Structure formats: C-alpha cells, structure tokens
C-alpha cells in the first residue's frame, strides 16, 4: 500500500467517512496530501549526497466554500498530513529545518475545488538568554534583528549566531555552522550605531544583500543570509528629548 493510500485509510478510520460527505465535489484531502508531497519534492535542496533540505511551513489556500467545509476537521487533517510528510521525508532522506506546521487559509480568488500550496523553510530560532527578547528589551533597543517573524534586540558588542549551543542566537538550520557569523555593534551616543556582519569561517559562507562577503557594514533594512535563513537589520529611530530632558520645565 502506497503512502497516500495509507494516509487516506487512516483518515477514514478517524472520521468514519465524514470527509467523504463533507468534500463531495470539492477539494479532497488526498489531493491536498499529494500536492504537499509534490511541494516538498520540488523544493528539496541538496545538503549532501544523502541529505536534502525541505520546507517545514505549509499554507494550504482554499476557496471560501472549501474552507468552510474543512474547518471542523482542520486540526485532525493537519495532524495526519504532518505525519504523512514526516514519513515521506524519512523515506526520501529529507531534512526539515524546524517543526512542521500546516495551516488552512481562505482565499476569495479561488473557486470551489481549487486550492494552492505555499511553503517556506523556517528554522527554529532560540536566544541563549530568553530575557534578551523580552518586550522591554525590544523597546529599549536601537537596533533589532528580525529572524523568522521574531525580533531580537542587538546591544554592544553584538552577538554570535550559529547552530551550536554556545551561540548567542541559535538557528536550527542544517546549512548554518556551529559558530557561523557575528553581528557587531559599535555604540554611538549622538548618532546611529554602526553595525557590521562578520563571517566566522563558516562552511557555507554568508550573503549580505544577496552578495557573498566575509565582512560588511549593515544599513537599515540590510539582509544577512546564512544557510537557508534570512535575517533583517532594523534601526529604531531615537525619540527626540522631551522638555524635561532639554533642561526641565520652564517657570
């Protein structure tokens, strides 16, 4: 029995045919499963002779009608699809960069029975100190590093980024070395801090704004890519001093 047949069989056992009734003449779960497998196969990137990197975040876009039919079963279906993808990845020697997630999104431009699959490879990002990403630390920072939807404050002298446990910001990306790169911050009391990225002798190198470099100065909006993970530098404008800071309140 093939993987898709096993998936469909498990699904029928779980919901006792409810899917068949709900999805008559609309999107079928087994069609979604097949599309996810194709998305994984088509997106695989070679890491080594025996390992290939594949996306781990998937969005299944559905028409309003199909999305409404699916909603009561979305959690069960997502769990089964994730398990199916894990089996497929094991059989094909694929490597996920992080936890596998599948969401179902409503898209008005799709007609009943039509759907799209979008994917991305997002590595798990873990700061060495959880307190470093507190709301207070983010608000006080003059420079932020955006990684996979999270903002990390950057303070002098900077941080080391890598896959190893001794990195200040750990990225679970197979293409990232244990100590891959360093973001250095040079404080400036009256102007914007100077920020630079330095490759620490990594295996796969570093791209800054799409160009492979060993070291580069970073401006606001600059991108740094290591492995399959892209990070963005954001400068936070300093607030102008208030009346109290300018010499107190007049009398």
mmCIF file of C-alpha atoms in Angstrom, residues 30-226:
data_model
loop_
_atom_site.group_PDB
_atom_site.id
_atom_site.type_symbol
_atom_site.label_atom_id
_atom_site.label_comp_id
_atom_site.label_asym_id
_atom_site.label_seq_id
_atom_site.Cartn_x
_atom_site.Cartn_y
_atom_site.Cartn_z
ATOM 1 C CA UNK A 30 -5.924 13.032 -0.536
ATOM 2 C CA UNK A 31 -5.478 15.701 -3.246
ATOM 3 C CA UNK A 32 -4.061 18.060 -0.633
ATOM 4 C CA UNK A 33 -1.730 15.300 0.599
ATOM 5 C CA UNK A 34 -0.454 14.658 -2.927
ATOM 6 C CA UNK A 35 0.090 18.384 -3.507
ATOM 7 C CA UNK A 36 2.070 18.698 -0.272
ATOM 8 C CA UNK A 37 4.296 15.783 -1.308
ATOM 9 C CA UNK A 38 4.938 17.450 -4.674
ATOM 10 C CA UNK A 39 5.716 20.752 -2.964
ATOM 11 C CA UNK A 40 8.275 19.024 -0.738
ATOM 12 C CA UNK A 41 9.850 17.114 -3.638
ATOM 13 C CA UNK A 42 10.051 20.191 -5.880
ATOM 14 C CA UNK A 43 11.537 22.372 -3.116
ATOM 15 C CA UNK A 44 14.232 19.940 -1.918
ATOM 16 C CA UNK A 45 17.734 21.426 -1.783
ATOM 17 C CA UNK A 46 20.819 19.223 -1.702
ATOM 18 C CA UNK A 47 22.785 19.370 1.557
ATOM 19 C CA UNK A 48 24.971 16.339 0.912
ATOM 20 C CA UNK A 49 24.886 13.142 -1.097
ATOM 21 C CA UNK A 50 22.387 11.571 1.297
ATOM 22 C CA UNK A 51 20.517 14.579 2.725
ATOM 23 C CA UNK A 52 18.226 17.205 1.207
ATOM 24 C CA UNK A 53 16.642 20.198 2.909
ATOM 25 C CA UNK A 54 12.874 20.722 2.516
ATOM 26 C CA UNK A 55 10.316 23.306 3.719
ATOM 27 C CA UNK A 56 8.681 22.859 7.095
ATOM 28 C CA UNK A 57 5.929 25.509 7.000
ATOM 29 C CA UNK A 58 2.983 24.946 4.668
ATOM 30 C CA UNK A 59 -0.091 27.031 3.849
ATOM 31 C CA UNK A 60 -2.965 25.335 2.027
ATOM 32 C CA UNK A 61 -5.089 28.037 0.401
ATOM 33 C CA UNK A 62 -8.757 27.144 -0.187
ATOM 34 C CA UNK A 63 -11.865 28.733 -1.626
ATOM 35 C CA UNK A 64 -14.342 30.146 0.932
ATOM 36 C CA UNK A 65 -16.695 27.186 0.374
ATOM 37 C CA UNK A 66 -13.978 24.568 0.781
ATOM 38 C CA UNK A 67 -12.514 26.373 3.767
ATOM 39 C CA UNK A 68 -15.917 26.364 5.481
ATOM 40 C CA UNK A 69 -16.342 22.622 4.820
ATOM 41 C CA UNK A 70 -12.844 21.899 6.104
ATOM 42 C CA UNK A 71 -12.898 23.994 9.289
ATOM 43 C CA UNK A 72 -14.488 21.369 11.602
ATOM 44 C CA UNK A 73 -11.794 18.839 10.653
ATOM 45 C CA UNK A 74 -8.778 21.104 10.074
ATOM 46 C CA UNK A 75 -6.915 20.101 13.248
ATOM 47 C CA UNK A 76 -7.307 16.364 12.610
ATOM 48 C CA UNK A 77 -6.405 16.734 8.950
ATOM 49 C CA UNK A 78 -3.351 18.878 9.713
ATOM 50 C CA UNK A 79 -2.043 16.300 12.210
ATOM 51 C CA UNK A 80 -2.454 13.489 9.680
ATOM 52 C CA UNK A 81 -0.824 15.497 6.917
ATOM 53 C CA UNK A 82 2.153 16.344 9.137
ATOM 54 C CA UNK A 83 2.600 12.661 9.990
ATOM 55 C CA UNK A 84 2.373 11.771 6.302
ATOM 56 C CA UNK A 85 5.039 14.358 5.415
ATOM 57 C CA UNK A 86 7.327 13.083 8.169
ATOM 58 C CA UNK A 87 7.055 9.548 6.765
ATOM 59 C CA UNK A 88 7.725 10.823 3.261
ATOM 60 C CA UNK A 89 10.743 12.825 4.463
ATOM 61 C CA UNK A 90 12.142 9.769 6.232
ATOM 62 C CA UNK A 91 11.770 7.628 3.112
ATOM 63 C CA UNK A 92 13.431 10.243 0.896
ATOM 64 C CA UNK A 93 16.208 11.313 3.342
ATOM 65 C CA UNK A 94 14.770 14.823 3.600
ATOM 66 C CA UNK A 95 15.663 17.151 6.469
ATOM 67 C CA UNK A 96 13.224 19.698 7.934
ATOM 68 C CA UNK A 97 14.711 22.922 9.305
ATOM 69 C CA UNK A 98 12.257 23.067 12.196
ATOM 70 C CA UNK A 99 8.845 21.917 13.422
ATOM 71 C CA UNK A 100 6.436 21.048 10.588
ATOM 72 C CA UNK A 101 3.268 23.149 10.532
ATOM 73 C CA UNK A 102 0.285 23.146 8.161
ATOM 74 C CA UNK A 103 -2.396 25.827 8.111
ATOM 75 C CA UNK A 104 -5.529 26.222 6.004
ATOM 76 C CA UNK A 105 -6.197 29.720 4.694
ATOM 77 C CA UNK A 106 -9.271 31.120 2.987
ATOM 78 C CA UNK A 107 -8.644 32.858 -0.354
ATOM 79 C CA UNK A 108 -11.584 34.541 -2.122
ATOM 80 C CA UNK A 109 -9.878 34.351 -5.545
ATOM 81 C CA UNK A 110 -10.124 30.535 -5.561
ATOM 82 C CA UNK A 111 -13.204 28.721 -6.818
ATOM 83 C CA UNK A 112 -14.675 25.609 -5.196
ATOM 84 C CA UNK A 113 -12.466 22.590 -5.785
ATOM 85 C CA UNK A 114 -9.333 24.675 -6.465
ATOM 86 C CA UNK A 115 -6.506 25.137 -3.982
ATOM 87 C CA UNK A 116 -2.868 26.258 -3.719
ATOM 88 C CA UNK A 117 0.031 25.154 -1.544
ATOM 89 C CA UNK A 118 2.711 27.598 -0.409
ATOM 90 C CA UNK A 119 5.734 26.633 1.634
ATOM 91 C CA UNK A 120 8.764 28.058 3.410
ATOM 92 C CA UNK A 121 11.773 26.677 5.242
ATOM 93 C CA UNK A 122 11.828 28.346 8.659
ATOM 94 C CA UNK A 123 14.432 27.242 11.166
ATOM 95 C CA UNK A 124 13.781 27.262 14.885
ATOM 96 C CA UNK A 125 15.499 30.269 16.455
ATOM 97 C CA UNK A 126 16.477 30.213 20.140
ATOM 98 C CA UNK A 127 18.236 33.034 22.009
ATOM 99 C CA UNK A 128 20.813 31.933 24.570
ATOM 100 C CA UNK A 129 19.051 34.152 27.107
ATOM 101 C CA UNK A 130 15.249 34.211 26.956
ATOM 102 C CA UNK A 131 15.298 37.593 28.703
ATOM 103 C CA UNK A 132 17.034 39.033 25.647
ATOM 104 C CA UNK A 133 13.765 39.048 23.715
ATOM 105 C CA UNK A 134 11.526 40.494 26.411
ATOM 106 C CA UNK A 135 9.204 43.304 25.374
ATOM 107 C CA UNK A 136 11.199 45.746 27.475
ATOM 108 C CA UNK A 137 14.499 44.768 25.841
ATOM 109 C CA UNK A 138 12.971 45.107 22.371
ATOM 110 C CA UNK A 139 11.511 48.543 23.170
ATOM 111 C CA UNK A 140 14.830 49.839 24.523
ATOM 112 C CA UNK A 141 16.966 48.538 21.661
ATOM 113 C CA UNK A 142 18.270 50.890 18.989
ATOM 114 C CA UNK A 143 18.975 48.008 16.611
ATOM 115 C CA UNK A 144 16.813 44.922 16.037
ATOM 116 C CA UNK A 145 17.450 41.697 14.183
ATOM 117 C CA UNK A 146 14.356 40.154 12.575
ATOM 118 C CA UNK A 147 14.509 36.377 12.088
ATOM 119 C CA UNK A 148 11.540 34.247 11.019
ATOM 120 C CA UNK A 149 8.986 36.699 12.352
ATOM 121 C CA UNK A 150 10.743 37.349 15.673
ATOM 122 C CA UNK A 151 12.616 40.494 16.733
ATOM 123 C CA UNK A 152 15.834 40.236 18.721
ATOM 124 C CA UNK A 153 17.455 43.322 20.301
ATOM 125 C CA UNK A 154 21.102 43.936 19.435
ATOM 126 C CA UNK A 155 23.323 45.611 22.021
ATOM 127 C CA UNK A 156 27.088 46.266 22.032
ATOM 128 C CA UNK A 157 29.343 44.434 21.471
ATOM 129 C CA UNK A 158 26.976 42.214 19.445
ATOM 130 C CA UNK A 159 26.052 38.545 19.148
ATOM 131 C CA UNK A 160 27.377 35.306 17.662
ATOM 132 C CA UNK A 161 24.874 33.419 15.505
ATOM 133 C CA UNK A 162 25.144 29.718 14.806
ATOM 134 C CA UNK A 163 23.757 26.230 15.263
ATOM 135 C CA UNK A 164 25.886 25.359 18.310
ATOM 136 C CA UNK A 165 24.828 25.644 21.927
ATOM 137 C CA UNK A 166 27.492 28.288 22.607
ATOM 138 C CA UNK A 167 25.988 30.742 20.075
ATOM 139 C CA UNK A 168 24.123 33.768 21.422
ATOM 140 C CA UNK A 169 21.367 33.170 18.857
ATOM 141 C CA UNK A 170 20.917 29.519 17.899
ATOM 142 C CA UNK A 171 19.389 28.696 14.495
ATOM 143 C CA UNK A 172 18.415 25.092 13.861
ATOM 144 C CA UNK A 173 19.299 25.233 10.167
ATOM 145 C CA UNK A 174 21.422 22.409 8.671
ATOM 146 C CA UNK A 175 23.171 24.963 6.456
ATOM 147 C CA UNK A 176 24.340 27.010 9.448
ATOM 148 C CA UNK A 177 27.683 26.272 11.132
ATOM 149 C CA UNK A 178 28.034 25.945 14.896
ATOM 150 C CA UNK A 179 29.537 29.460 15.047
ATOM 151 C CA UNK A 180 28.570 30.902 11.697
ATOM 152 C CA UNK A 181 28.584 34.695 11.889
ATOM 153 C CA UNK A 182 28.820 37.600 14.274
ATOM 154 C CA UNK A 183 26.778 40.787 14.256
ATOM 155 C CA UNK A 184 28.935 43.526 15.796
ATOM 156 C CA UNK A 185 27.568 46.730 17.284
ATOM 157 C CA UNK A 186 29.682 49.858 17.751
ATOM 158 C CA UNK A 187 27.859 52.293 20.048
ATOM 159 C CA UNK A 188 27.455 55.938 19.173
ATOM 160 C CA UNK A 189 25.979 58.293 21.762
ATOM 161 C CA UNK A 190 24.825 61.002 19.368
ATOM 162 C CA UNK A 191 24.229 59.084 16.123
ATOM 163 C CA UNK A 192 23.009 55.766 14.780
ATOM 164 C CA UNK A 193 25.137 52.845 15.998
ATOM 165 C CA UNK A 194 27.451 51.229 13.470
ATOM 166 C CA UNK A 195 26.583 47.609 12.708
ATOM 167 C CA UNK A 196 28.588 45.042 10.778
ATOM 168 C CA UNK A 197 28.348 41.335 9.949
ATOM 169 C CA UNK A 198 31.422 39.098 10.045
ATOM 170 C CA UNK A 199 31.659 35.537 8.774
ATOM 171 C CA UNK A 200 33.394 33.346 11.370
ATOM 172 C CA UNK A 201 34.895 30.884 8.903
ATOM 173 C CA UNK A 202 31.608 29.103 8.240
ATOM 174 C CA UNK A 203 31.272 26.189 5.830
ATOM 175 C CA UNK A 204 28.640 27.749 3.576
ATOM 176 C CA UNK A 205 29.513 31.421 3.848
ATOM 177 C CA UNK A 206 27.328 34.480 4.310
ATOM 178 C CA UNK A 207 25.280 36.664 1.958
ATOM 179 C CA UNK A 208 24.688 40.334 2.697
ATOM 180 C CA UNK A 209 22.038 41.896 0.479
ATOM 181 C CA UNK A 210 22.458 38.951 -1.882
ATOM 182 C CA UNK A 211 26.259 39.174 -2.190
ATOM 183 C CA UNK A 212 28.684 36.695 -0.669
ATOM 184 C CA UNK A 213 31.072 38.529 1.641
ATOM 185 C CA UNK A 214 33.335 37.844 4.601
ATOM 186 C CA UNK A 215 32.503 41.142 6.297
ATOM 187 C CA UNK A 216 30.171 44.043 5.579
ATOM 188 C CA UNK A 217 28.717 47.164 7.158
ATOM 189 C CA UNK A 218 24.956 46.901 7.639
ATOM 190 C CA UNK A 219 22.467 49.671 6.984
ATOM 191 C CA UNK A 220 18.807 49.782 7.982
ATOM 192 C CA UNK A 221 16.918 47.077 6.064
ATOM 193 C CA UNK A 222 20.047 45.095 5.181
ATOM 194 C CA UNK A 223 19.591 41.329 4.867
ATOM 195 C CA UNK A 224 22.032 38.704 6.079
ATOM 196 C CA UNK A 225 21.531 35.144 4.864
ATOM 197 C CA UNK A 226 23.268 32.169 6.455
#
